[in-house]
């Protein structure tokens, strides 16, 4: 519960940072006129705390999160198997935290907790501060609370506060879109183990909370769920080797190599190749999708990024002192660990291939929320994309808890003033973007969830939010007809199509929303509301046909 938290948010930077009226920066133009400048430090800090255990332990649990991403260790050993944690959220509304059992990690005497932070979606570089890409919420920060229950019945709580120490880490920069730079020559060996001398480290600062309520996620964590061995490795030009993983997926690679200290290895990711065999990064758009590893020169070194991910099939490696073998690179498939539950096969191999491609696309876009794409400079939870893929995902994977968590975030993010629903989640609601053709996916997906699970309690939890949204649409309609918005029938192949067309799709969604709300009310035993919204649906239908149906041509226009 909120009152149980005694820990403080900490990091190595300023105690307070500017916040615009919205609570986050959605563009660098908002920096104009600020009295206090915003300084984006993209280097990953290391945080350290000594914990002395003087009595036998019965149980030890740690409650932890770090923004934008965190990696926890105890006595030099990484804790947990999750990656890219916590999953992305609207940090001003809700923040995920994890629980780990440390009973087997702690030893009598001196122990050390260590945290490394990455930028994630919380601390993006200014080049990406845009409403449809990344918003800047603040500098990295961590929250840690360790509960020690001793065998004699006594207990102790160790929390993150200004007693922790901090220093810059070897991850010089990290960006979801652009990749990670890791300089192994700047590693601090043993920094997260007992006996390390941190007398030269700074004390951490207690900083402002991000603002969101702390939530323990019900969905599975993001994990490395599979490893792929390259099908081939080629040398399309001097100094470059291209590894073909044989499959388009989301994640990264683990590279093993040897070389002199200071050798700079560059790994670029792409979904396709040029005719000459070099990578084609066209589909990455502006995302650099590049990881850099600076070698420390100590035999065969292994590099695997921590705080970024890519969508790719091919990896082009440059800077290697000697040609790599096919087995020196391994693909790490990363996504929310929703197990496969459905199977499909038929005697038409083309259809089987389409199904396999669909499943891989779904896996690549389960990243704590349903993404639109894993490779380019977007990777957002667009409602339209989530809607059209949800039913297939529910058949193919164990996704109820995944969608339950995401839809709960949508509900958290509802406009408190008028009941409007965002068109992207998780991300702060933006007032200049209403569009029922996308926002209506919330009601459709809640109903889809109920149809597949039969979970009436889930439906009841969302009913009032659904009702508020439908009532909001009613305030936007004139004689039950909604105006033109900016999305329309997105992605249509109709020649000459423009955004927002055809105008009738918004009212069509309004009609479907009201029908869903009526059916939900009936399921929940709210008969009066069920009848009222059924009657409203019929009025919308009549107005829709009167406005858009051409009886002479027998078609809608």
mmCIF file with all atom_site columns, N, CA, C and O in Angstrom, residues 24-25 66-69 84 86-91 118-125 128-130 132-138 174-177 222 307-309 367 369 371-374 376-381 426-428:
data_model
loop_
_atom_site.group_PDB
_atom_site.id
_atom_site.type_symbol
_atom_site.label_atom_id
_atom_site.label_alt_id
_atom_site.label_comp_id
_atom_site.label_asym_id
_atom_site.label_entity_id
_atom_site.label_seq_id
_atom_site.pdbx_PDB_ins_code
_atom_site.Cartn_x
_atom_site.Cartn_y
_atom_site.Cartn_z
_atom_site.occupancy
_atom_site.B_iso_or_equiv
_atom_site.pdbx_formal_charge
_atom_site.auth_seq_id
_atom_site.auth_comp_id
_atom_site.auth_asym_id
_atom_site.auth_atom_id
_atom_site.pdbx_PDB_model_num
ATOM 1   N N  . UNK A 1 24  ? 5.171  17.236 -17.841 1.00 0.00 ? 24  UNK A N  1
ATOM 2   C CA . UNK A 1 24  ? 6.212  16.609 -18.646 1.00 0.00 ? 24  UNK A CA 1
ATOM 3   C C  . UNK A 1 24  ? 6.490  17.513 -19.843 1.00 0.00 ? 24  UNK A C  1
ATOM 4   O O  . UNK A 1 24  ? 5.692  18.382 -20.191 1.00 0.00 ? 24  UNK A O  1
ATOM 5   N N  . UNK A 1 25  ? 7.649  17.320 -20.462 1.00 0.00 ? 25  UNK A N  1
ATOM 6   C CA . UNK A 1 25  ? 7.998  18.103 -21.646 1.00 0.00 ? 25  UNK A CA 1
ATOM 7   C C  . UNK A 1 25  ? 7.701  17.280 -22.889 1.00 0.00 ? 25  UNK A C  1
ATOM 8   O O  . UNK A 1 25  ? 8.219  16.172 -23.050 1.00 0.00 ? 25  UNK A O  1
ATOM 9   N N  . UNK A 1 66  ? 13.187 1.520  -10.981 1.00 0.00 ? 66  UNK A N  1
ATOM 10  C CA . UNK A 1 66  ? 14.132 2.548  -11.402 1.00 0.00 ? 66  UNK A CA 1
ATOM 11  C C  . UNK A 1 66  ? 13.706 3.090  -12.740 1.00 0.00 ? 66  UNK A C  1
ATOM 12  O O  . UNK A 1 66  ? 13.281 2.332  -13.625 1.00 0.00 ? 66  UNK A O  1
ATOM 13  N N  . UNK A 1 67  ? 13.788 4.396  -12.914 1.00 0.00 ? 67  UNK A N  1
ATOM 14  C CA . UNK A 1 67  ? 13.336 5.041  -14.147 1.00 0.00 ? 67  UNK A CA 1
ATOM 15  C C  . UNK A 1 67  ? 14.492 5.719  -14.852 1.00 0.00 ? 67  UNK A C  1
ATOM 16  O O  . UNK A 1 67  ? 15.345 6.312  -14.211 1.00 0.00 ? 67  UNK A O  1
ATOM 17  N N  . UNK A 1 68  ? 14.516 5.543  -16.270 1.00 0.00 ? 68  UNK A N  1
ATOM 18  C CA . UNK A 1 68  ? 13.561 4.802  -17.033 1.00 0.00 ? 68  UNK A CA 1
ATOM 19  C C  . UNK A 1 68  ? 13.664 3.289  -16.933 1.00 0.00 ? 68  UNK A C  1
ATOM 20  O O  . UNK A 1 68  ? 12.672 2.582  -16.889 1.00 0.00 ? 68  UNK A O  1
ATOM 21  N N  . UNK A 1 69  ? 14.868 2.676  -16.928 1.00 0.00 ? 69  UNK A N  1
ATOM 22  C CA . UNK A 1 69  ? 15.041 1.258  -16.705 1.00 0.00 ? 69  UNK A CA 1
ATOM 23  C C  . UNK A 1 69  ? 16.022 1.071  -15.549 1.00 0.00 ? 69  UNK A C  1
ATOM 24  O O  . UNK A 1 69  ? 16.834 1.950  -15.241 1.00 0.00 ? 69  UNK A O  1
ATOM 25  N N  . UNK A 1 84  ? 14.565 -4.580 -19.396 1.00 0.00 ? 84  UNK A N  1
ATOM 26  C CA . UNK A 1 84  ? 13.787 -3.390 -19.759 1.00 0.00 ? 84  UNK A CA 1
ATOM 27  C C  . UNK A 1 84  ? 12.702 -3.115 -18.722 1.00 0.00 ? 84  UNK A C  1
ATOM 28  O O  . UNK A 1 84  ? 11.553 -2.803 -19.040 1.00 0.00 ? 84  UNK A O  1
ATOM 29  N N  . UNK A 1 86  ? 11.316 -0.993 -15.280 1.00 0.00 ? 86  UNK A N  1
ATOM 30  C CA . UNK A 1 86  ? 9.923  -1.412 -15.383 1.00 0.00 ? 86  UNK A CA 1
ATOM 31  C C  . UNK A 1 86  ? 9.362  -1.136 -16.769 1.00 0.00 ? 86  UNK A C  1
ATOM 32  O O  . UNK A 1 86  ? 9.916  -0.350 -17.532 1.00 0.00 ? 86  UNK A O  1
ATOM 33  N N  . UNK A 1 87  ? 8.258  -1.814 -17.092 1.00 0.00 ? 87  UNK A N  1
ATOM 34  C CA . UNK A 1 87  ? 7.602  -1.564 -18.369 1.00 0.00 ? 87  UNK A CA 1
ATOM 35  C C  . UNK A 1 87  ? 7.175  -0.102 -18.452 1.00 0.00 ? 87  UNK A C  1
ATOM 36  O O  . UNK A 1 87  ? 6.900  0.552  -17.444 1.00 0.00 ? 87  UNK A O  1
ATOM 37  N N  . UNK A 1 88  ? 7.133  0.393  -19.657 1.00 0.00 ? 88  UNK A N  1
ATOM 38  C CA . UNK A 1 88  ? 6.766  1.790  -19.897 1.00 0.00 ? 88  UNK A CA 1
ATOM 39  C C  . UNK A 1 88  ? 5.383  2.100  -19.327 1.00 0.00 ? 88  UNK A C  1
ATOM 40  O O  . UNK A 1 88  ? 4.471  1.267  -19.392 1.00 0.00 ? 88  UNK A O  1
ATOM 41  N N  . UNK A 1 89  ? 5.225  3.299  -18.773 1.00 0.00 ? 89  UNK A N  1
ATOM 42  C CA . UNK A 1 89  ? 3.928  3.752  -18.277 1.00 0.00 ? 89  UNK A CA 1
ATOM 43  C C  . UNK A 1 89  ? 3.857  5.269  -18.414 1.00 0.00 ? 89  UNK A C  1
ATOM 44  O O  . UNK A 1 89  ? 4.836  5.913  -18.782 1.00 0.00 ? 89  UNK A O  1
ATOM 45  N N  . UNK A 1 90  ? 2.700  5.833  -18.114 1.00 0.00 ? 90  UNK A N  1
ATOM 46  C CA . UNK A 1 90  ? 2.600  7.284  -17.952 1.00 0.00 ? 90  UNK A CA 1
ATOM 47  C C  . UNK A 1 90  ? 3.077  7.560  -16.538 1.00 0.00 ? 90  UNK A C  1
ATOM 48  O O  . UNK A 1 90  ? 2.324  7.422  -15.579 1.00 0.00 ? 90  UNK A O  1
ATOM 49  N N  . UNK A 1 91  ? 4.333  7.927  -16.402 1.00 0.00 ? 91  UNK A N  1
ATOM 50  C CA . UNK A 1 91  ? 4.984  7.984  -15.091 1.00 0.00 ? 91  UNK A CA 1
ATOM 51  C C  . UNK A 1 91  ? 4.350  8.999  -14.148 1.00 0.00 ? 91  UNK A C  1
ATOM 52  O O  . UNK A 1 91  ? 4.561  8.922  -12.944 1.00 0.00 ? 91  UNK A O  1
ATOM 53  N N  . UNK A 1 118 ? 19.069 3.105  -16.532 1.00 0.00 ? 118 UNK A N  1
ATOM 54  C CA . UNK A 1 118 ? 19.079 3.488  -17.930 1.00 0.00 ? 118 UNK A CA 1
ATOM 55  C C  . UNK A 1 118 ? 18.017 4.540  -18.197 1.00 0.00 ? 118 UNK A C  1
ATOM 56  O O  . UNK A 1 118 ? 17.116 4.748  -17.383 1.00 0.00 ? 118 UNK A O  1
ATOM 57  N N  . UNK A 1 119 ? 18.085 5.166  -19.343 1.00 0.00 ? 119 UNK A N  1
ATOM 58  C CA . UNK A 1 119 ? 17.192 6.292  -19.639 1.00 0.00 ? 119 UNK A CA 1
ATOM 59  C C  . UNK A 1 119 ? 15.773 5.861  -19.993 1.00 0.00 ? 119 UNK A C  1
ATOM 60  O O  . UNK A 1 119 ? 14.803 6.500  -19.579 1.00 0.00 ? 119 UNK A O  1
ATOM 61  N N  . UNK A 1 120 ? 15.662 4.798  -20.780 1.00 0.00 ? 120 UNK A N  1
ATOM 62  C CA . UNK A 1 120 ? 14.344 4.314  -21.177 1.00 0.00 ? 120 UNK A CA 1
ATOM 63  C C  . UNK A 1 120 ? 13.484 5.405  -21.789 1.00 0.00 ? 120 UNK A C  1
ATOM 64  O O  . UNK A 1 120 ? 13.948 6.283  -22.514 1.00 0.00 ? 120 UNK A O  1
ATOM 65  N N  . UNK A 1 121 ? 12.202 5.377  -21.447 1.00 0.00 ? 121 UNK A N  1
ATOM 66  C CA . UNK A 1 121 ? 11.238 6.357  -21.932 1.00 0.00 ? 121 UNK A CA 1
ATOM 67  C C  . UNK A 1 121 ? 11.107 7.543  -20.985 1.00 0.00 ? 121 UNK A C  1
ATOM 68  O O  . UNK A 1 121 ? 10.374 8.493  -21.281 1.00 0.00 ? 121 UNK A O  1
ATOM 69  N N  . UNK A 1 122 ? 11.812 7.499  -19.862 1.00 0.00 ? 122 UNK A N  1
ATOM 70  C CA . UNK A 1 122 ? 11.669 8.539  -18.840 1.00 0.00 ? 122 UNK A CA 1
ATOM 71  C C  . UNK A 1 122 ? 12.606 9.717  -19.092 1.00 0.00 ? 122 UNK A C  1
ATOM 72  O O  . UNK A 1 122 ? 12.234 10.861 -18.906 1.00 0.00 ? 122 UNK A O  1
ATOM 73  N N  . UNK A 1 123 ? 13.830 9.425  -19.516 1.00 0.00 ? 123 UNK A N  1
ATOM 74  C CA . UNK A 1 123 ? 14.867 10.445 -19.663 1.00 0.00 ? 123 UNK A CA 1
ATOM 75  C C  . UNK A 1 123 ? 15.424 10.453 -21.088 1.00 0.00 ? 123 UNK A C  1
ATOM 76  O O  . UNK A 1 123 ? 16.613 10.261 -21.297 1.00 0.00 ? 123 UNK A O  1
ATOM 77  N N  . UNK A 1 124 ? 14.586 10.683 -22.104 1.00 0.00 ? 124 UNK A N  1
ATOM 78  C CA . UNK A 1 124 ? 15.074 10.662 -23.485 1.00 0.00 ? 124 UNK A CA 1
ATOM 79  C C  . UNK A 1 124 ? 15.884 11.922 -23.814 1.00 0.00 ? 124 UNK A C  1
ATOM 80  O O  . UNK A 1 124 ? 15.732 12.956 -23.179 1.00 0.00 ? 124 UNK A O  1
ATOM 81  N N  . UNK A 1 125 ? 16.708 11.786 -24.825 1.00 0.00 ? 125 UNK A N  1
ATOM 82  C CA . UNK A 1 125 ? 17.491 12.935 -25.273 1.00 0.00 ? 125 UNK A CA 1
ATOM 83  C C  . UNK A 1 125 ? 16.592 13.953 -25.975 1.00 0.00 ? 125 UNK A C  1
ATOM 84  O O  . UNK A 1 125 ? 15.569 13.587 -26.563 1.00 0.00 ? 125 UNK A O  1
ATOM 85  N N  . UNK A 1 128 ? 14.444 13.707 -29.248 1.00 0.00 ? 128 UNK A N  1
ATOM 86  C CA . UNK A 1 128 ? 13.244 12.887 -29.368 1.00 0.00 ? 128 UNK A CA 1
ATOM 87  C C  . UNK A 1 128 ? 12.071 13.445 -28.579 1.00 0.00 ? 128 UNK A C  1
ATOM 88  O O  . UNK A 1 128 ? 11.060 12.767 -28.415 1.00 0.00 ? 128 UNK A O  1
ATOM 89  N N  . UNK A 1 129 ? 12.165 14.646 -28.051 1.00 0.00 ? 129 UNK A N  1
ATOM 90  C CA . UNK A 1 129 ? 11.046 15.208 -27.293 1.00 0.00 ? 129 UNK A CA 1
ATOM 91  C C  . UNK A 1 129 ? 9.949  15.640 -28.254 1.00 0.00 ? 129 UNK A C  1
ATOM 92  O O  . UNK A 1 129 ? 9.919  16.763 -28.745 1.00 0.00 ? 129 UNK A O  1
ATOM 93  N N  . UNK A 1 130 ? 9.040  14.741 -28.536 1.00 0.00 ? 130 UNK A N  1
ATOM 94  C CA . UNK A 1 130 ? 7.922  15.039 -29.424 1.00 0.00 ? 130 UNK A CA 1
ATOM 95  C C  . UNK A 1 130 ? 6.697  14.280 -28.934 1.00 0.00 ? 130 UNK A C  1
ATOM 96  O O  . UNK A 1 130 ? 6.825  13.176 -28.418 1.00 0.00 ? 130 UNK A O  1
ATOM 97  N N  . UNK A 1 132 ? 4.501  12.477 -30.359 1.00 0.00 ? 132 UNK A N  1
ATOM 98  C CA . UNK A 1 132 ? 4.282  11.141 -30.895 1.00 0.00 ? 132 UNK A CA 1
ATOM 99  C C  . UNK A 1 132 ? 5.530  10.275 -30.821 1.00 0.00 ? 132 UNK A C  1
ATOM 100 O O  . UNK A 1 132 ? 5.580  9.219  -31.439 1.00 0.00 ? 132 UNK A O  1
ATOM 101 N N  . UNK A 1 133 ? 6.498  10.714 -30.043 1.00 0.00 ? 133 UNK A N  1
ATOM 102 C CA . UNK A 1 133 ? 7.659  9.864  -29.836 1.00 0.00 ? 133 UNK A CA 1
ATOM 103 C C  . UNK A 1 133 ? 7.934  9.779  -28.335 1.00 0.00 ? 133 UNK A C  1
ATOM 104 O O  . UNK A 1 133 ? 7.389  8.933  -27.657 1.00 0.00 ? 133 UNK A O  1
ATOM 105 N N  . UNK A 1 134 ? 8.737  10.651 -27.802 1.00 0.00 ? 134 UNK A N  1
ATOM 106 C CA . UNK A 1 134 ? 9.082  10.566 -26.387 1.00 0.00 ? 134 UNK A CA 1
ATOM 107 C C  . UNK A 1 134 ? 8.801  11.876 -25.673 1.00 0.00 ? 134 UNK A C  1
ATOM 108 O O  . UNK A 1 134 ? 9.001  12.950 -26.244 1.00 0.00 ? 134 UNK A O  1
ATOM 109 N N  . UNK A 1 135 ? 8.370  11.762 -24.440 1.00 0.00 ? 135 UNK A N  1
ATOM 110 C CA . UNK A 1 135 ? 8.200  12.925 -23.580 1.00 0.00 ? 135 UNK A CA 1
ATOM 111 C C  . UNK A 1 135 ? 9.273  12.848 -22.484 1.00 0.00 ? 135 UNK A C  1
ATOM 112 O O  . UNK A 1 135 ? 9.620  11.764 -22.018 1.00 0.00 ? 135 UNK A O  1
ATOM 113 N N  . UNK A 1 136 ? 9.775  14.019 -22.077 1.00 0.00 ? 136 UNK A N  1
ATOM 114 C CA . UNK A 1 136 ? 10.798 14.026 -21.017 1.00 0.00 ? 136 UNK A CA 1
ATOM 115 C C  . UNK A 1 136 ? 10.126 14.260 -19.669 1.00 0.00 ? 136 UNK A C  1
ATOM 116 O O  . UNK A 1 136 ? 9.426  15.247 -19.464 1.00 0.00 ? 136 UNK A O  1
ATOM 117 N N  . UNK A 1 137 ? 10.342 13.294 -18.751 1.00 0.00 ? 137 UNK A N  1
ATOM 118 C CA . UNK A 1 137 ? 9.742  13.374 -17.426 1.00 0.00 ? 137 UNK A CA 1
ATOM 119 C C  . UNK A 1 137 ? 10.742 13.803 -16.362 1.00 0.00 ? 137 UNK A C  1
ATOM 120 O O  . UNK A 1 137 ? 10.367 14.363 -15.334 1.00 0.00 ? 137 UNK A O  1
ATOM 121 N N  . UNK A 1 138 ? 12.034 13.511 -16.566 1.00 0.00 ? 138 UNK A N  1
ATOM 122 C CA . UNK A 1 138 ? 13.028 13.862 -15.564 1.00 0.00 ? 138 UNK A CA 1
ATOM 123 C C  . UNK A 1 138 ? 14.260 12.987 -15.684 1.00 0.00 ? 138 UNK A C  1
ATOM 124 O O  . UNK A 1 138 ? 14.353 12.106 -16.542 1.00 0.00 ? 138 UNK A O  1
ATOM 125 N N  . UNK A 1 174 ? 22.301 5.733  -23.465 1.00 0.00 ? 174 UNK A N  1
ATOM 126 C CA . UNK A 1 174 ? 21.339 4.697  -23.850 1.00 0.00 ? 174 UNK A CA 1
ATOM 127 C C  . UNK A 1 174 ? 20.067 5.380  -24.331 1.00 0.00 ? 174 UNK A C  1
ATOM 128 O O  . UNK A 1 174 ? 19.622 6.358  -23.753 1.00 0.00 ? 174 UNK A O  1
ATOM 129 N N  . UNK A 1 175 ? 19.515 4.830  -25.405 1.00 0.00 ? 175 UNK A N  1
ATOM 130 C CA . UNK A 1 175 ? 18.304 5.392  -26.006 1.00 0.00 ? 175 UNK A CA 1
ATOM 131 C C  . UNK A 1 175 ? 17.520 4.252  -26.640 1.00 0.00 ? 175 UNK A C  1
ATOM 132 O O  . UNK A 1 175 ? 18.103 3.418  -27.347 1.00 0.00 ? 175 UNK A O  1
ATOM 133 N N  . UNK A 1 176 ? 16.238 4.206  -26.382 1.00 0.00 ? 176 UNK A N  1
ATOM 134 C CA . UNK A 1 176 ? 15.396 3.161  -26.950 1.00 0.00 ? 176 UNK A CA 1
ATOM 135 C C  . UNK A 1 176 ? 15.526 3.135  -28.468 1.00 0.00 ? 176 UNK A C  1
ATOM 136 O O  . UNK A 1 176 ? 15.629 2.063  -29.081 1.00 0.00 ? 176 UNK A O  1
ATOM 137 N N  . UNK A 1 177 ? 15.552 4.298  -29.099 1.00 0.00 ? 177 UNK A N  1
ATOM 138 C CA . UNK A 1 177 ? 15.598 4.370  -30.555 1.00 0.00 ? 177 UNK A CA 1
ATOM 139 C C  . UNK A 1 177 ? 17.015 4.227  -31.112 1.00 0.00 ? 177 UNK A C  1
ATOM 140 O O  . UNK A 1 177 ? 17.220 3.585  -32.133 1.00 0.00 ? 177 UNK A O  1
ATOM 141 N N  . UNK A 1 222 ? 9.105  -8.527 -19.018 1.00 0.00 ? 222 UNK A N  1
ATOM 142 C CA . UNK A 1 222 ? 9.830  -8.595 -20.291 1.00 0.00 ? 222 UNK A CA 1
ATOM 143 C C  . UNK A 1 222 ? 11.102 -9.400 -20.041 1.00 0.00 ? 222 UNK A C  1
ATOM 144 O O  . UNK A 1 222 ? 11.841 -9.132 -19.088 1.00 0.00 ? 222 UNK A O  1
ATOM 145 N N  . UNK A 1 307 ? 19.850 -1.442 -21.968 1.00 0.00 ? 307 UNK A N  1
ATOM 146 C CA . UNK A 1 307 ? 18.827 -0.404 -21.879 1.00 0.00 ? 307 UNK A CA 1
ATOM 147 C C  . UNK A 1 307 ? 18.322 0.072  -23.241 1.00 0.00 ? 307 UNK A C  1
ATOM 148 O O  . UNK A 1 307 ? 18.027 1.260  -23.421 1.00 0.00 ? 307 UNK A O  1
ATOM 149 N N  . UNK A 1 308 ? 18.221 -0.829 -24.201 1.00 0.00 ? 308 UNK A N  1
ATOM 150 C CA . UNK A 1 308 ? 17.669 -0.502 -25.508 1.00 0.00 ? 308 UNK A CA 1
ATOM 151 C C  . UNK A 1 308 ? 17.142 -1.786 -26.124 1.00 0.00 ? 308 UNK A C  1
ATOM 152 O O  . UNK A 1 308 ? 17.373 -2.881 -25.597 1.00 0.00 ? 308 UNK A O  1
ATOM 153 N N  . UNK A 1 309 ? 16.437 -1.688 -27.223 1.00 0.00 ? 309 UNK A N  1
ATOM 154 C CA . UNK A 1 309 ? 16.053 -2.861 -27.986 1.00 0.00 ? 309 UNK A CA 1
ATOM 155 C C  . UNK A 1 309 ? 15.849 -2.454 -29.439 1.00 0.00 ? 309 UNK A C  1
ATOM 156 O O  . UNK A 1 309 ? 15.675 -1.275 -29.754 1.00 0.00 ? 309 UNK A O  1
ATOM 157 N N  . UNK A 1 367 ? 5.719  -5.613 -25.573 1.00 0.00 ? 367 UNK A N  1
ATOM 158 C CA . UNK A 1 367 ? 6.843  -5.053 -24.842 1.00 0.00 ? 367 UNK A CA 1
ATOM 159 C C  . UNK A 1 367 ? 6.344  -4.266 -23.623 1.00 0.00 ? 367 UNK A C  1
ATOM 160 O O  . UNK A 1 367 ? 6.658  -3.102 -23.418 1.00 0.00 ? 367 UNK A O  1
ATOM 161 N N  . UNK A 1 369 ? 3.395  -3.436 -23.338 1.00 0.00 ? 369 UNK A N  1
ATOM 162 C CA . UNK A 1 369 ? 2.188  -2.856 -23.921 1.00 0.00 ? 369 UNK A CA 1
ATOM 163 C C  . UNK A 1 369 ? 2.179  -3.281 -25.380 1.00 0.00 ? 369 UNK A C  1
ATOM 164 O O  . UNK A 1 369 ? 3.214  -3.705 -25.916 1.00 0.00 ? 369 UNK A O  1
ATOM 165 N N  . UNK A 1 371 ? 2.750  -2.720 -28.915 1.00 0.00 ? 371 UNK A N  1
ATOM 166 C CA . UNK A 1 371 ? 3.393  -1.704 -29.742 1.00 0.00 ? 371 UNK A CA 1
ATOM 167 C C  . UNK A 1 371 ? 2.902  -1.769 -31.181 1.00 0.00 ? 371 UNK A C  1
ATOM 168 O O  . UNK A 1 371 ? 2.322  -2.756 -31.612 1.00 0.00 ? 371 UNK A O  1
ATOM 169 N N  . UNK A 1 372 ? 3.224  -0.695 -31.909 1.00 0.00 ? 372 UNK A N  1
ATOM 170 C CA . UNK A 1 372 ? 2.919  -0.664 -33.330 1.00 0.00 ? 372 UNK A CA 1
ATOM 171 C C  . UNK A 1 372 ? 4.069  -1.199 -34.165 1.00 0.00 ? 372 UNK A C  1
ATOM 172 O O  . UNK A 1 372 ? 3.866  -1.646 -35.296 1.00 0.00 ? 372 UNK A O  1
ATOM 173 N N  . UNK A 1 373 ? 5.297  -1.139 -33.664 1.00 0.00 ? 373 UNK A N  1
ATOM 174 C CA . UNK A 1 373 ? 6.466  -1.580 -34.427 1.00 0.00 ? 373 UNK A CA 1
ATOM 175 C C  . UNK A 1 373 ? 7.665  -1.596 -33.481 1.00 0.00 ? 373 UNK A C  1
ATOM 176 O O  . UNK A 1 373 ? 7.720  -0.816 -32.544 1.00 0.00 ? 373 UNK A O  1
ATOM 177 N N  . UNK A 1 374 ? 8.651  -2.477 -33.716 1.00 0.00 ? 374 UNK A N  1
ATOM 178 C CA . UNK A 1 374 ? 9.811  -2.529 -32.822 1.00 0.00 ? 374 UNK A CA 1
ATOM 179 C C  . UNK A 1 374 ? 11.079 -1.915 -33.384 1.00 0.00 ? 374 UNK A C  1
ATOM 180 O O  . UNK A 1 374 ? 12.095 -1.905 -32.701 1.00 0.00 ? 374 UNK A O  1
ATOM 181 N N  . UNK A 1 376 ? 11.483 1.217  -35.665 1.00 0.00 ? 376 UNK A N  1
ATOM 182 C CA . UNK A 1 376 ? 11.684 2.613  -36.051 1.00 0.00 ? 376 UNK A CA 1
ATOM 183 C C  . UNK A 1 376 ? 11.521 3.553  -34.857 1.00 0.00 ? 376 UNK A C  1
ATOM 184 O O  . UNK A 1 376 ? 11.375 3.119  -33.716 1.00 0.00 ? 376 UNK A O  1
ATOM 185 N N  . UNK A 1 377 ? 11.544 4.830  -35.149 1.00 0.00 ? 377 UNK A N  1
ATOM 186 C CA . UNK A 1 377 ? 11.508 5.847  -34.098 1.00 0.00 ? 377 UNK A CA 1
ATOM 187 C C  . UNK A 1 377 ? 10.071 6.170  -33.717 1.00 0.00 ? 377 UNK A C  1
ATOM 188 O O  . UNK A 1 377 ? 9.626  7.309  -33.809 1.00 0.00 ? 377 UNK A O  1
ATOM 189 N N  . UNK A 1 378 ? 9.349  5.116  -33.261 1.00 0.00 ? 378 UNK A N  1
ATOM 190 C CA . UNK A 1 378 ? 7.983  5.314  -32.782 1.00 0.00 ? 378 UNK A CA 1
ATOM 191 C C  . UNK A 1 378 ? 7.709  4.338  -31.645 1.00 0.00 ? 378 UNK A C  1
ATOM 192 O O  . UNK A 1 378 ? 7.709  4.691  -30.490 1.00 0.00 ? 378 UNK A O  1
ATOM 193 N N  . UNK A 1 379 ? 7.371  3.071  -31.960 1.00 0.00 ? 379 UNK A N  1
ATOM 194 C CA . UNK A 1 379 ? 7.239  2.019  -30.950 1.00 0.00 ? 379 UNK A CA 1
ATOM 195 C C  . UNK A 1 379 ? 6.238  2.390  -29.853 1.00 0.00 ? 379 UNK A C  1
ATOM 196 O O  . UNK A 1 379 ? 6.524  2.292  -28.665 1.00 0.00 ? 379 UNK A O  1
ATOM 197 N N  . UNK A 1 380 ? 5.093  2.844  -30.288 1.00 0.00 ? 380 UNK A N  1
ATOM 198 C CA . UNK A 1 380 ? 4.086  3.345  -29.356 1.00 0.00 ? 380 UNK A CA 1
ATOM 199 C C  . UNK A 1 380 ? 2.897  2.392  -29.269 1.00 0.00 ? 380 UNK A C  1
ATOM 200 O O  . UNK A 1 380 ? 2.700  1.518  -30.103 1.00 0.00 ? 380 UNK A O  1
ATOM 201 N N  . UNK A 1 381 ? 2.094  2.592  -28.236 1.00 0.00 ? 381 UNK A N  1
ATOM 202 C CA . UNK A 1 381 ? 0.898  1.798  -28.027 1.00 0.00 ? 381 UNK A CA 1
ATOM 203 C C  . UNK A 1 381 ? -0.308 2.427  -28.702 1.00 0.00 ? 381 UNK A C  1
ATOM 204 O O  . UNK A 1 381 ? -1.281 2.787  -28.029 1.00 0.00 ? 381 UNK A O  1
ATOM 205 N N  . UNK A 1 426 ? 0.890  3.323  -23.211 1.00 0.00 ? 426 UNK A N  1
ATOM 206 C CA . UNK A 1 426 ? 0.990  4.326  -22.148 1.00 0.00 ? 426 UNK A CA 1
ATOM 207 C C  . UNK A 1 426 ? 1.705  5.583  -22.624 1.00 0.00 ? 426 UNK A C  1
ATOM 208 O O  . UNK A 1 426 ? 2.735  5.513  -23.269 1.00 0.00 ? 426 UNK A O  1
ATOM 209 N N  . UNK A 1 427 ? 1.108  6.697  -22.290 1.00 0.00 ? 427 UNK A N  1
ATOM 210 C CA . UNK A 1 427 ? 1.645  8.011  -22.604 1.00 0.00 ? 427 UNK A CA 1
ATOM 211 C C  . UNK A 1 427 ? 0.686  9.022  -22.029 1.00 0.00 ? 427 UNK A C  1
ATOM 212 O O  . UNK A 1 427 ? -0.511 8.741  -21.934 1.00 0.00 ? 427 UNK A O  1
ATOM 213 N N  . UNK A 1 428 ? 1.137  10.173 -21.612 1.00 0.00 ? 428 UNK A N  1
ATOM 214 C CA . UNK A 1 428 ? 0.196  11.173 -21.078 1.00 0.00 ? 428 UNK A CA 1
ATOM 215 C C  . UNK A 1 428 ? -0.871 11.541 -22.094 1.00 0.00 ? 428 UNK A C  1
ATOM 216 O O  . UNK A 1 428 ? -0.628 11.574 -23.301 1.00 0.00 ? 428 UNK A O  1
#
